[in-house]
Coordinates of C-alpha atoms in Angstrom, one line a residue:
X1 CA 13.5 -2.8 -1.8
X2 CA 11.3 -1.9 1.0
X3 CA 9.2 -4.8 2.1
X4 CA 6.3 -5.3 5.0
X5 CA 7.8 -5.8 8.4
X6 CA 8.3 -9.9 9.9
X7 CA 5.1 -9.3 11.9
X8 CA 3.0 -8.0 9.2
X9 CA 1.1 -11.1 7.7
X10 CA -1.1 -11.0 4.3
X11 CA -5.0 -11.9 5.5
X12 CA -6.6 -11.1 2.1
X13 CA -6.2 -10.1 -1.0
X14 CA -9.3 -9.7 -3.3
X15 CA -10.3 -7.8 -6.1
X16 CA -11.4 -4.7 -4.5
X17 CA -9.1 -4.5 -1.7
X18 CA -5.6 -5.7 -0.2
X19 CA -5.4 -6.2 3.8
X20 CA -2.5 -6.8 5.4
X21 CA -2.7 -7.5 9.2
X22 CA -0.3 -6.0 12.4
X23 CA -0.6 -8.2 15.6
X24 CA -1.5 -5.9 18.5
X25 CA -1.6 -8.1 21.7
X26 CA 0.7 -10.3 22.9
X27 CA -0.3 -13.4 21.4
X28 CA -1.1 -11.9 18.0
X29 CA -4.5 -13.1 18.6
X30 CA -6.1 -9.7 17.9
X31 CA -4.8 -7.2 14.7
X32 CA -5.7 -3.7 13.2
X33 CA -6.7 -4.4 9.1
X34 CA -5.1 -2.1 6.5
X35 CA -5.6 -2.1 3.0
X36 CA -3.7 -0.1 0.4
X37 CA -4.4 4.0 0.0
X38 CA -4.4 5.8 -3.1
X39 CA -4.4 9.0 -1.3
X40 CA -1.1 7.8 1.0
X41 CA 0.7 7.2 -2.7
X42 CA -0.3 10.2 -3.9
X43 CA 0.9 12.4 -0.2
X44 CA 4.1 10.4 -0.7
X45 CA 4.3 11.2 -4.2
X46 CA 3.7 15.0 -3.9
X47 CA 6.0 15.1 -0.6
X48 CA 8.9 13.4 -2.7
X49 CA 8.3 16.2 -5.6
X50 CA 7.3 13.9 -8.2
X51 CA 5.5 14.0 -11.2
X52 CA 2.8 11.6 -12.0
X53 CA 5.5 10.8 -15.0
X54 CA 8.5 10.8 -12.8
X55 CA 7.0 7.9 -10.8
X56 CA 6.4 6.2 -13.5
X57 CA 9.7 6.3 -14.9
X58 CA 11.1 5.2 -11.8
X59 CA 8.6 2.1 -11.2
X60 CA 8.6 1.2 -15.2
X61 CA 5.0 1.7 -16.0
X62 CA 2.9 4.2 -17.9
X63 CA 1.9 7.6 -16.5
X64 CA -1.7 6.3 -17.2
X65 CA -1.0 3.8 -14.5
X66 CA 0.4 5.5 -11.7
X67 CA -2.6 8.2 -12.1
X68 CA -4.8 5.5 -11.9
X69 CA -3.6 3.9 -8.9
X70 CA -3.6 7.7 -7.3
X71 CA -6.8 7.3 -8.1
X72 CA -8.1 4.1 -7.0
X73 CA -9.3 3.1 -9.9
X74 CA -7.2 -0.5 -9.6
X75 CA -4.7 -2.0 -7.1
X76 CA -1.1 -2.6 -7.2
X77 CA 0.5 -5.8 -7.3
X78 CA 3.0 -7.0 -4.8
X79 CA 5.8 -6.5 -6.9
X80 CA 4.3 -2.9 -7.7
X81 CA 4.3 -2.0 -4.7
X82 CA 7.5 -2.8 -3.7
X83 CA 9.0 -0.9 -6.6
X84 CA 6.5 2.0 -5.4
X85 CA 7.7 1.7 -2.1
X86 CA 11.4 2.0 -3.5
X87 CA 11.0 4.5 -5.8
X88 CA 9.5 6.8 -3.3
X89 CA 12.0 5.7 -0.7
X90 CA 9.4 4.7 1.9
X91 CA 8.5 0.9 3.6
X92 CA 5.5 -0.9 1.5
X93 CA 3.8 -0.7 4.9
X94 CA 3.5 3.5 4.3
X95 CA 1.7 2.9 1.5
X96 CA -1.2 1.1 3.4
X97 CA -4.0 2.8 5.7
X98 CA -6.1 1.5 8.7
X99 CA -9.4 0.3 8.4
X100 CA -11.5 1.8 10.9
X101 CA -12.0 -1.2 13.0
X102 CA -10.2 -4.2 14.3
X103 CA -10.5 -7.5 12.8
X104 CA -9.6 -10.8 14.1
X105 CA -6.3 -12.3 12.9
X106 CA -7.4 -15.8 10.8
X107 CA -4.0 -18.2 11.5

């Protein structure tokens, strides 16, 4: 099960969006935000040559699910996305896009 790397530390997870942190300096004091991507599920979806249903199957959800996910209609949950992750033979991490600007990392 693929998993987000040591250095990779959860800053917030609401109900619109799930950030995960990567230190960039030296004394971790300063970190680029990501939160998940629908579209990066869906490019590693298609890359593995999956069907919507496939994935499901693999992850033990619906169909219904996994399109609404690709979609962004909702947001995984941790144990989701590790099965995600898994089934599509990628790290949790690859799932997850940068926001556009840095944020500070809250200790």
């Amino acid at each position: 099960m693929a998993v987000p790397s040591e250095q990779t530390k959860t800053l917030h997870r609401g109900v619109d969006f799930v950030v995960l942190v990567r230190p960039i300096s030296a004394k971790g004091n300063l970190a680029v935000a990501r939160r998940f991507s629908s579209q990066c599920l869906r490019e590693r979806r298609t890359a593995a040559s999956l069907k919507t249903e496939e994935l499901a199957l693999r992850i033990g959800r619906t169909a219904a699910s996994v399109y609404a996910l690709e979609k962004g209609y909702f947001l995984p949950s941790v144990t989701v996305l590790a099965a995600l992750a898994d089934a599509l033979n990628c790290s949790v991490d690859d799932l997850f896009a940068d926001e556009p600007q840095p944020a500070q990392l809250v200790a």
